[in-house]
Short mmCIF file of C-alpha atoms and ligand atoms in Angstrom, two decimals:
data_model
loop_
_atom_site.label_atom_id
_atom_site.label_comp_id
_atom_site.label_asym_id
_atom_site.label_seq_id
_atom_site.Cartn_x
_atom_site.Cartn_y
_atom_site.Cartn_z
CA UNK Q 13 23.35 -9.39 1.77
CA UNK Q 14 24.78 -7.26 4.56
CA UNK Q 15 21.74 -6.01 6.48
CA UNK Q 16 18.70 -8.21 7.07
CA UNK Q 17 15.34 -7.41 5.55
CA UNK Q 18 12.50 -7.30 8.02
CA UNK Q 19 10.25 -10.13 6.85
CA UNK Q 20 6.61 -9.92 7.95
CA UNK Q 21 4.74 -13.10 7.18
CA UNK Q 22 0.96 -13.02 6.89
CA UNK Q 23 -2.25 -14.97 6.42
CA UNK Q 24 -4.28 -17.33 4.25
CA UNK Q 25 -3.59 -17.63 0.52
CA UNK Q 26 -0.89 -14.97 0.51
CA UNK Q 27 0.95 -16.87 3.27
CA UNK Q 28 0.87 -19.95 1.04
CA UNK Q 29 2.22 -17.93 -1.91
CA UNK Q 30 4.85 -16.32 0.34
CA UNK Q 31 6.48 -19.66 1.09
CA UNK Q 32 6.44 -20.78 -2.56
CA UNK Q 33 7.90 -17.46 -3.73
CA UNK Q 34 10.74 -17.73 -1.24
CA UNK Q 35 11.46 -21.35 -2.13
CA UNK Q 36 11.28 -20.96 -5.89
CA UNK Q 37 12.33 -17.39 -6.63
CA UNK Q 38 14.48 -16.04 -3.81
CA UNK Q 39 16.35 -18.68 -1.79
CA UNK Q 40 17.91 -20.53 -4.76
CA UNK Q 41 19.44 -17.26 -6.00
CA UNK Q 42 20.02 -14.93 -3.06
CA UNK Q 43 22.04 -15.41 0.10
CA UNK Q 44 18.99 -14.09 1.90
CA UNK Q 45 19.21 -12.45 5.30
CA UNK Q 46 15.95 -11.66 7.03
CA UNK Q 47 14.69 -10.99 10.51
CA UNK Q 48 11.43 -12.93 10.57
CA UNK Q 49 8.21 -11.74 12.22
CA UNK Q 50 5.13 -13.90 12.04
CA UNK Q 51 2.19 -11.54 11.56
CA UNK Q 52 -0.17 -14.44 10.94
CA UNK Q 53 -3.32 -13.91 12.98
CA UNK Q 54 -2.70 -16.83 15.36
CA UNK Q 55 0.67 -15.51 16.44
CA UNK Q 56 -0.60 -11.93 16.68
CA UNK Q 57 -3.26 -13.24 19.05
CA UNK Q 58 -0.73 -15.27 21.02
CA UNK Q 59 1.51 -12.22 21.53
CA UNK Q 60 -1.38 -9.79 22.12
CA UNK Q 61 -0.34 -8.10 18.88
CA UNK Q 62 3.12 -7.27 20.29
CA UNK Q 63 4.70 -8.98 17.27
CA UNK Q 64 3.18 -6.31 14.99
CA UNK Q 65 4.70 -3.52 17.06
CA UNK Q 66 8.04 -5.35 17.21
CA UNK Q 67 8.09 -5.77 13.44
CA UNK Q 68 7.48 -2.05 12.94
CA UNK Q 69 10.24 -1.18 15.42
CA UNK Q 70 12.59 -3.56 13.59
CA UNK Q 71 11.71 -1.80 10.34
CA UNK Q 72 12.78 1.49 11.91
CA UNK Q 73 16.03 -0.12 12.96
CA UNK Q 74 16.97 -1.82 9.68
CA UNK Q 75 15.23 0.47 7.20
CA UNK Q 76 13.57 -2.00 4.81
CA UNK Q 77 10.70 -4.45 5.32
CA UNK Q 78 8.69 -6.78 3.11
CA UNK Q 79 5.19 -7.62 4.26
CA UNK Q 80 2.71 -10.32 3.34
CA UNK Q 81 -1.03 -9.51 3.36
CA UNK Q 82 -2.64 -10.00 6.76
CA UNK Q 83 -6.16 -10.43 8.10
CA UNK Q 84 -7.70 -7.40 9.75
CA UNK Q 85 -9.99 -9.10 12.26
CA UNK Q 86 -13.72 -8.39 12.28
CA UNK Q 87 -16.42 -10.09 14.36
CA UNK Q 88 -16.46 -13.10 12.06
CA UNK Q 89 -12.67 -13.54 12.33
CA UNK Q 90 -12.81 -13.28 16.13
CA UNK Q 91 -15.05 -16.31 16.08
CA UNK Q 92 -13.18 -18.15 13.33
CA UNK Q 93 -9.81 -17.84 15.10
CA UNK Q 94 -11.17 -17.75 18.64
CA UNK Q 95 -9.34 -14.46 19.24
CA UNK Q 96 -8.80 -12.84 22.62
CA UNK Q 97 -9.63 -9.46 21.11
CA UNK Q 98 -10.57 -7.90 17.80
CA UNK Q 99 -6.97 -6.81 17.11
CA UNK Q 100 -6.39 -3.67 15.08
CA UNK Q 101 -5.36 -3.68 11.45
CA UNK Q 102 -1.63 -4.57 11.33
CA UNK Q 103 -1.18 -2.12 8.46
CA UNK Q 104 -2.79 0.60 10.57
CA UNK Q 105 -0.51 -0.19 13.52
CA UNK Q 106 2.62 -0.27 11.36
CA UNK Q 107 1.67 2.93 9.55
CA UNK Q 108 1.01 4.80 12.77
CA UNK Q 109 4.45 3.78 14.07
CA UNK Q 110 6.33 4.52 10.84
CA UNK Q 111 4.18 7.46 9.62
CA UNK Q 112 4.66 8.47 6.00
CA UNK Q 113 3.10 7.90 2.63
CA UNK Q 114 2.05 4.80 0.69
CA UNK Q 115 2.85 4.88 -3.02
CA UNK Q 116 0.84 2.52 -5.20
CA UNK Q 117 1.45 2.04 -8.90
CA UNK Q 118 0.01 -0.44 -11.38
CA UNK Q 119 2.30 -3.01 -12.97
CA UNK Q 120 1.63 -2.58 -16.65
CA UNK Q 121 1.91 -5.59 -18.98
CA UNK Q 122 1.13 -6.09 -22.66
CA UNK Q 123 -2.20 -7.81 -23.17
CA UNK Q 124 -3.87 -6.35 -20.09
CA UNK Q 125 -5.44 -3.10 -21.21
CA UNK Q 126 -6.81 -0.51 -18.81
CA UNK Q 127 -10.61 -0.17 -18.89
CA UNK Q 128 -10.07 3.56 -19.31
CA UNK Q 129 -9.02 3.69 -22.95
CA UNK Q 130 -7.05 6.93 -22.72
CA UNK Q 131 -4.81 5.73 -19.85
CA UNK Q 132 -1.52 5.07 -21.57
CA UNK Q 133 0.85 5.41 -18.63
CA UNK Q 134 0.57 4.21 -15.02
CA UNK Q 135 -1.06 6.43 -12.42
CA UNK Q 136 0.67 6.38 -9.05
CA UNK Q 137 -1.44 7.02 -5.97
CA UNK Q 138 0.39 8.60 -3.02
CA UNK Q 139 -1.70 7.86 0.05
CA UNK Q 140 -1.12 9.67 3.32
CA UNK Q 141 -0.74 6.83 5.80
CA UNK Q 142 -1.42 8.64 9.05
CA UNK Q 143 -4.48 9.82 10.92
CA UNK Q 144 -8.00 10.89 9.90
CA UNK Q 145 -10.52 8.22 10.80
CA UNK Q 146 -7.91 5.44 10.70
CA UNK Q 147 -6.99 6.62 14.17
CA UNK Q 148 -10.34 8.19 14.96
CA UNK Q 149 -12.59 7.95 17.96
CA UNK Q 150 -16.20 6.99 17.39
CA UNK Q 151 -19.26 7.03 19.57
CA UNK Q 152 -22.67 5.54 19.06
CA UNK Q 153 -25.18 7.35 21.21
CA UNK Q 154 -28.61 6.21 22.15
CA UNK Q 155 -30.21 9.25 23.75
CA UNK Q 156 -30.69 12.98 23.26
CA UNK Q 157 -27.77 15.21 24.20
CA UNK Q 158 -25.11 17.59 22.96
CA UNK Q 159 -22.00 16.47 21.09
CA UNK Q 160 -19.02 18.81 21.29
CA UNK Q 161 -15.47 18.92 20.08
CA UNK Q 162 -13.25 20.15 22.92
CA UNK Q 163 -9.59 21.14 22.96
CA UNK Q 164 -7.84 21.67 26.29
CA UNK Q 165 -4.49 23.39 25.89
CA UNK Q 166 -1.58 22.54 28.21
CA UNK Q 167 -1.62 26.25 29.09
CA UNK Q 168 -5.17 26.05 30.37
CA UNK Q 169 -6.96 27.43 27.32
CA UNK Q 170 -10.11 25.64 26.34
CA UNK Q 171 -11.89 25.66 22.99
CA UNK Q 172 -15.25 23.98 22.58
CA UNK Q 173 -17.61 23.82 19.64
CA UNK Q 174 -20.92 22.09 19.34
CA UNK Q 175 -21.04 19.39 16.70
CA UNK Q 176 -24.73 18.61 17.00
CA UNK Q 177 -27.66 18.78 19.37
CA UNK Q 178 -29.04 15.25 19.27
CA UNK Q 179 -32.72 14.76 19.97
CA UNK Q 180 -32.51 11.05 19.10
CA UNK Q 181 -29.83 8.31 18.70
CA UNK Q 182 -26.97 8.88 16.33
CA UNK Q 183 -23.23 8.61 15.73
CA UNK Q 184 -20.19 10.84 16.26
CA UNK Q 185 -16.63 10.71 14.98
CA UNK Q 186 -13.52 12.54 16.18
CA UNK Q 187 -10.49 12.63 13.90
CA UNK Q 188 -7.16 14.40 13.82
CA UNK Q 189 -3.98 14.98 11.92
CA UNK Q 190 -0.76 16.81 12.72
CA UNK Q 191 1.15 19.51 10.84
CA UNK Q 192 4.23 17.33 11.20
CA UNK Q 193 2.67 14.31 9.52
CA UNK Q 194 1.08 16.38 6.75
CA UNK Q 195 4.43 18.09 6.12
CA UNK Q 196 6.24 14.78 5.81
CA UNK Q 197 3.46 13.53 3.52
CA UNK Q 198 4.01 16.59 1.34
CA UNK Q 199 7.80 16.18 1.27
CA UNK Q 200 7.58 12.44 0.44
CA UNK Q 201 5.30 13.30 -2.49
CA UNK Q 202 7.51 16.11 -3.81
CA UNK Q 203 10.61 13.91 -3.48
CA UNK Q 204 8.92 10.97 -5.20
CA UNK Q 205 7.78 13.24 -8.04
CA UNK Q 206 11.34 14.49 -8.52
CA UNK Q 207 12.75 10.95 -8.30
CA UNK Q 208 10.37 9.61 -10.92
CA UNK Q 209 10.08 12.83 -12.99
CA UNK Q 210 6.30 12.86 -12.90
CA UNK Q 211 3.79 15.66 -12.28
CA UNK Q 212 2.19 15.74 -8.85
CA UNK Q 213 -1.52 16.36 -8.32
CA UNK Q 214 -3.00 16.89 -4.89
CA UNK Q 215 -6.68 16.98 -4.07
CA UNK Q 216 -8.88 17.33 -0.99
CA UNK Q 217 -12.35 18.62 -0.20
CA UNK Q 218 -11.22 22.01 1.12
CA UNK Q 219 -14.39 23.78 -0.03
CA UNK Q 220 -16.39 21.88 2.59
CA UNK Q 221 -13.63 21.17 5.11
CA UNK Q 222 -12.44 24.74 5.43
CA UNK Q 223 -10.03 24.15 8.31
CA UNK Q 224 -9.12 20.45 8.21
CA UNK Q 225 -8.63 19.81 4.50
CA UNK Q 226 -7.63 23.40 3.96
CA UNK Q 227 -4.67 22.88 6.28
CA UNK Q 228 -3.44 20.07 4.01
CA UNK Q 229 -3.71 22.36 1.00
CA UNK Q 230 -1.83 25.21 2.72
CA UNK Q 231 0.98 23.02 4.03
CA UNK Q 232 1.56 21.49 0.61
CA UNK Q 233 1.62 24.92 -1.01
CA UNK Q 234 3.99 26.41 1.58
CA UNK Q 235 6.46 23.55 1.32
CA UNK Q 236 6.25 23.58 -2.45
CA UNK Q 237 6.89 27.32 -2.72
CA UNK Q 238 9.74 27.33 -0.20
CA UNK Q 239 11.55 24.11 -0.98
CA UNK Q 240 10.54 22.56 -4.29
CA UNK Q 241 9.26 25.08 -6.85
CA UNK Q 242 12.68 25.64 -8.38
CA UNK Q 243 13.57 21.95 -8.52
CA UNK Q 244 10.24 21.15 -10.18
CA UNK Q 245 10.85 23.81 -12.77
CA UNK Q 246 14.31 22.46 -13.49
CA UNK Q 247 12.97 18.92 -13.79
CA UNK Q 248 10.21 20.13 -16.15
CA UNK Q 249 7.45 18.79 -13.95
CA UNK Q 250 4.45 20.43 -12.37
CA UNK Q 251 2.68 20.51 -9.01
CA UNK Q 252 -0.91 21.57 -8.72
CA UNK Q 253 -3.74 21.44 -6.23
CA UNK Q 254 -7.33 20.90 -7.20
CA UNK Q 255 -10.62 20.00 -5.56
CA UNK Q 256 -11.09 16.22 -5.37
CA UNK Q 257 -14.23 16.32 -7.56
CA UNK Q 258 -12.26 18.04 -10.28
CA UNK Q 259 -9.31 15.67 -9.80
CA UNK Q 260 -11.53 12.62 -10.34
CA UNK Q 261 -12.86 14.06 -13.58
CA UNK Q 262 -9.39 14.98 -14.81
CA UNK Q 263 -7.92 11.61 -13.89
CA UNK Q 264 -10.54 9.86 -16.01
CA UNK Q 265 -9.75 12.07 -19.01
CA UNK Q 266 -5.97 11.95 -18.58
CA UNK Q 267 -3.44 9.73 -20.31
CA UNK Q 268 -1.81 8.81 -16.97
CA UNK Q 269 1.85 9.19 -16.09
CA UNK Q 270 1.50 11.29 -12.92
CA UNK Q 271 1.29 10.98 -9.15
CA UNK Q 272 -2.01 11.67 -7.45
CA UNK Q 273 -1.55 12.54 -3.77
CA UNK Q 274 -4.58 11.66 -1.66
CA UNK Q 275 -5.58 11.87 1.97
CA UNK Q 276 -5.72 8.57 3.85
CA UNK Q 277 -9.27 7.50 2.96
CA UNK Q 278 -9.24 8.93 -0.56
CA UNK Q 279 -6.02 7.02 -1.24
CA UNK Q 280 -7.43 3.83 0.24
CA UNK Q 281 -10.40 3.71 -2.13
CA UNK Q 282 -8.92 5.48 -5.17
CA UNK Q 283 -5.97 3.09 -5.29
CA UNK Q 284 -8.37 0.14 -5.48
CA UNK Q 285 -10.26 1.88 -8.26
CA UNK Q 286 -7.14 2.79 -10.22
CA UNK Q 287 -5.65 -0.70 -9.76
CA UNK Q 288 -8.83 -2.41 -10.90
CA UNK Q 289 -9.17 -0.12 -13.90
CA UNK Q 290 -5.57 -0.92 -14.86
CA UNK Q 291 -6.36 -4.61 -14.68
CA UNK Q 292 -6.23 -6.06 -11.19
CA UNK Q 293 -5.40 -5.38 -7.55
CA UNK Q 294 -2.91 -8.20 -7.89
CA UNK Q 295 -1.02 -6.08 -10.44
CA UNK Q 296 -0.19 -3.18 -8.16
CA UNK Q 297 2.94 -2.35 -6.19
CA UNK Q 298 2.69 -0.71 -2.79
CA UNK Q 299 5.41 0.84 -0.67
CA UNK Q 300 5.22 2.82 2.55
CA UNK Q 301 7.88 5.53 2.68
CA UNK Q 302 8.38 7.05 6.11
CA UNK Q 303 9.67 10.59 6.68
CA UNK Q 304 12.95 9.26 8.02
CA UNK Q 305 13.52 7.18 4.90
CA UNK Q 306 12.27 3.77 6.05
CA UNK Q 307 10.58 1.54 3.46
CA UNK Q 308 7.96 -1.17 3.79
CA UNK Q 309 6.97 -3.08 0.66
CA UNK Q 310 3.73 -5.06 0.38
CA UNK Q 311 1.00 -6.15 -2.01
CA UNK Q 312 -2.05 -3.88 -2.19
CA UNK Q 313 -4.57 -6.74 -2.13
CA UNK Q 314 -5.73 -8.81 0.84
CA UNK Q 315 -5.20 -12.42 1.85
CA UNK Q 316 -7.52 -13.76 -0.91
CA UNK Q 317 -9.71 -15.64 1.53
CA UNK Q 318 -12.00 -17.31 -1.01
CA UNK Q 319 -9.03 -18.93 -2.78
CA UNK Q 320 -7.57 -20.03 0.55
CA UNK Q 321 -10.72 -21.91 1.52
CA UNK Q 322 -10.60 -23.71 -1.82
CA UNK Q 323 -6.92 -24.47 -1.19
CA UNK Q 324 -7.78 -25.93 2.24
CA UNK Q 325 -10.34 -28.22 0.61
CA UNK Q 326 -7.56 -29.49 -1.63
CA UNK Q 327 -8.91 -27.72 -4.71
CA UNK Q 328 -6.63 -26.08 -7.23
CA UNK Q 329 -6.23 -22.30 -7.01
CA UNK Q 330 -5.06 -19.80 -9.54
CA UNK Q 331 -4.02 -16.89 -7.35
CA UNK Q 332 -1.95 -14.11 -8.80
CA UNK Q 333 1.38 -13.71 -6.98
CA UNK Q 334 2.73 -10.76 -9.00
CA UNK Q 335 2.14 -8.05 -6.36
CA UNK Q 336 3.75 -10.23 -3.69
CA UNK Q 337 6.73 -10.99 -5.94
CA UNK Q 338 7.10 -7.24 -6.56
CA UNK Q 339 6.99 -6.58 -2.81
CA UNK Q 340 10.06 -8.84 -2.53
CA UNK Q 341 11.84 -7.29 -5.51
CA UNK Q 342 11.11 -3.76 -4.27
CA UNK Q 343 12.59 -4.59 -0.88
CA UNK Q 344 15.62 -6.39 -2.31
CA UNK Q 345 16.32 -3.53 -4.72
CA UNK Q 346 16.12 -0.97 -1.93
CA UNK Q 347 18.36 -3.08 0.34
CA UNK Q 348 20.79 -3.44 -2.54
CA UNK Q 349 20.91 0.27 -3.20
CA UNK Q 350 21.23 1.23 0.50
CA UNK Q 351 23.98 -1.32 1.12
CA UNK Q 352 25.65 -0.80 -2.22
CA UNK Q 353 25.16 -4.35 -3.55
CA UNK Q 354 24.55 -3.90 -7.29
CA UNK Q 355 24.22 -7.68 -7.79
CA UNK Q 356 21.22 -7.70 -5.50
CA UNK Q 357 19.57 -4.80 -7.33
CA UNK Q 358 20.32 -6.47 -10.62
CA UNK Q 359 18.81 -9.76 -9.48
CA UNK Q 360 15.63 -8.05 -8.26
CA UNK Q 361 15.27 -6.22 -11.57
CA UNK Q 362 15.69 -9.50 -13.48
CA UNK Q 363 13.05 -11.14 -11.34
CA UNK Q 364 10.62 -8.32 -12.16
CA UNK Q 365 11.45 -8.56 -15.85
CA UNK Q 366 11.03 -12.34 -15.76
CA UNK Q 367 7.61 -12.00 -14.10
CA UNK Q 368 6.39 -9.55 -16.74
CA UNK Q 369 7.92 -11.55 -19.59
CA UNK Q 370 6.20 -14.74 -18.39
CA UNK Q 371 2.81 -13.01 -18.58
CA UNK Q 372 3.55 -11.32 -21.89
CA UNK Q 373 4.53 -14.72 -23.30
CA UNK Q 374 1.07 -15.95 -22.41
CA UNK Q 375 1.49 -17.81 -19.10
CA UNK Q 376 -0.67 -16.25 -16.38
CA UNK Q 377 -3.11 -16.92 -13.55
CA UNK Q 378 -6.87 -17.09 -14.13
CA UNK Q 379 -7.65 -13.52 -13.11
CA UNK Q 380 -5.40 -12.18 -15.89
CA UNK Q 381 -6.29 -14.90 -18.40
CA UNK Q 382 -9.92 -13.70 -18.24
CA UNK Q 383 -8.86 -10.17 -19.23
CA UNK Q 384 -5.91 -10.68 -21.52
CA UNK Q 385 -6.12 -9.71 -25.16
CA UNK Q 386 -3.24 -12.02 -26.11
CA UNK Q 387 -3.99 -14.79 -28.61
CA UNK Q 388 -2.40 -17.82 -27.04
CA UNK Q 389 -3.02 -17.94 -23.34
CA UNK Q 390 -1.82 -20.61 -20.99
CA UNK Q 391 -3.88 -20.21 -17.83
CA UNK Q 392 -2.07 -21.89 -14.93
CA UNK Q 393 -2.48 -22.54 -11.22
CA UNK Q 394 -0.77 -20.66 -8.38
CA UNK Q 395 2.31 -22.89 -8.17
CA UNK Q 396 2.68 -23.38 -11.91
CA UNK Q 397 2.82 -19.63 -12.41
CA UNK Q 398 5.64 -19.16 -9.92
CA UNK Q 399 7.52 -22.11 -11.46
CA UNK Q 400 7.08 -20.58 -14.92
CA UNK Q 401 8.55 -17.31 -13.63
CA UNK Q 402 11.48 -19.28 -12.23
CA UNK Q 403 12.13 -20.83 -15.61
CA UNK Q 404 12.12 -17.42 -17.32
CA UNK Q 405 14.36 -16.06 -14.57
CA UNK Q 406 16.89 -18.88 -14.92
CA UNK Q 407 17.12 -18.15 -18.64
CA UNK Q 408 17.66 -14.45 -17.93
CA UNK Q 409 20.34 -15.16 -15.35
CA UNK Q 410 22.24 -17.33 -17.84
CA UNK Q 411 22.97 -14.45 -20.18
P1 NAP W 510 -8.80 -9.73 -1.18
O1 NAP W 510 -7.91 -10.64 -0.49
O2 NAP W 510 -8.17 -8.52 -1.77
O3 NAP W 510 -9.60 -10.52 -2.31
C1 NAP W 510 -10.84 -10.13 -2.84
C2 NAP W 510 -11.07 -10.81 -4.18
O4 NAP W 510 -10.26 -10.16 -5.16
C3 NAP W 510 -10.63 -12.28 -4.21
O5 NAP W 510 -11.63 -13.12 -3.73
C4 NAP W 510 -10.31 -12.45 -5.66
O6 NAP W 510 -11.49 -12.55 -6.45
C5 NAP W 510 -9.65 -11.12 -6.00
N1 NAP W 510 -8.22 -11.11 -5.74
C6 NAP W 510 -7.53 -10.37 -4.84
N2 NAP W 510 -6.23 -10.62 -4.89
C7 NAP W 510 -6.06 -11.56 -5.82
C8 NAP W 510 -4.92 -12.25 -6.32
N3 NAP W 510 -3.70 -12.02 -5.83
N4 NAP W 510 -5.11 -13.19 -7.30
C9 NAP W 510 -6.33 -13.44 -7.78
N5 NAP W 510 -7.45 -12.81 -7.35
C10 NAP W 510 -7.31 -11.89 -6.39
O7 NAP W 510 -9.91 -9.22 -0.18
P2 NAP W 510 -10.85 -10.08 0.81
O8 NAP W 510 -10.91 -11.49 0.39
O9 NAP W 510 -12.07 -9.26 0.91
O10 NAP W 510 -10.10 -9.97 2.17
C11 NAP W 510 -9.42 -11.05 2.75
C12 NAP W 510 -8.66 -10.55 3.95
O11 NAP W 510 -7.63 -9.69 3.54
C13 NAP W 510 -9.50 -9.79 4.95
O12 NAP W 510 -9.41 -10.43 6.20
C14 NAP W 510 -8.86 -8.40 5.01
O13 NAP W 510 -8.80 -7.94 6.33
C15 NAP W 510 -7.49 -8.64 4.48
N6 NAP W 510 -6.87 -7.49 3.78
C16 NAP W 510 -5.53 -7.29 4.00
C17 NAP W 510 -4.85 -6.31 3.33
C18 NAP W 510 -3.38 -6.15 3.59
O14 NAP W 510 -2.82 -6.82 4.44
N7 NAP W 510 -2.70 -5.29 2.88
C19 NAP W 510 -5.52 -5.50 2.40
C20 NAP W 510 -6.88 -5.74 2.17
C21 NAP W 510 -7.54 -6.74 2.86
P3 NAP W 510 -12.18 -13.94 -6.89
O15 NAP W 510 -12.55 -14.65 -5.60
O16 NAP W 510 -13.35 -13.47 -7.67
O17 NAP W 510 -11.19 -14.72 -7.68
MG1 MG W 511 -8.29 -0.49 0.51
#
């Protein structure tokens, strides 16, 4: 390797898997260069979360990062880890520094059939990774009063609108987005559609949100008409906008094989739904693509807390490491292609193939074993699975 990968370590069960994956599947085969950032909750607390910011800045510098799942602290975690503060979501912090779009696609394997019978091809969710209530301001009010949204222009103009006249306690939320971020979201989606030769669908709730969501719709359309319409036509693919209610219905009836662009929250929940319907959250790739072409690869699932507590008690776990393995292969492939190291790309592809082949040959973790339609299933524990992948990989590398 020429340029280091930015390596962001994480928490709980995924941190355990991270180390095993590196030891068994990466280090024996790759002359790995990484710049290591420990995003485990203890170290985030120790550095007042500076390490998260540093890791995002390093990603901007080097261009490619691979991230382990991390705990987003809540009240219970503050107590559990005796935290100084309820630190923000690391993913939220990283996304607001890098901006961009998160693409999530299911990893399809034989024997794991989608619950939606007509889904024959993967559905990729493109999630806008900036703004809306992920960087919102919220107030809980306990008395009567007037809530307003106010804009004060640098030039002295002032716009104010009443949100609600409260005569009793309630809640308020202020959210925003920027034309710049929406435009880069649109361009990332159009580029990804062209790259992967898939149709692009985009949906919002513009019938209700006549200014906010409508702005998204207009920006997408403008950029499409001015910059992409011709290229889409040449590639034989289509872009269309539809109301989110209609999109949901169409997605369920579709055969898959397209990209569904979603606003931040829609993408957050729809990607979990799509992943689960395709089999499992642990069988989904996730990459954040920033407008300036920076990539951060991760798993879509969390730190698998319940399994970790069993692991701490010395019990056996059967945690699926596929999404974390694919985070590594995605990052290695991208590093290989940016630095022109075909051997690295080739290795990463073989590791992906070996992972899929291992499952299709019947060796898998418990979550998949419960769903698989294969006849002879060998349900294994967390470590055994990774070792089985290594064996398949070594065979692949021989020929
Ligand atoms: P989770 O880690 O996604 O796990 C929820 C459940 O889904 C697990 O208990 C397990 O079900 C199943 N599952 C998820 N991933 C699996 C895998 N790889 N292999 C096998 N089963 C898997 O969510 P959580 O336990 O609710 O959240 C734990 C922590 O993760 C939270 O602190 C949250 O903040 C954090 N989180 C981080 C990210 C991220 O960094 N990207 C994303 C989401 C959540 P069974 O127990 O039934 O086996
Ligand atoms: Mg989510």
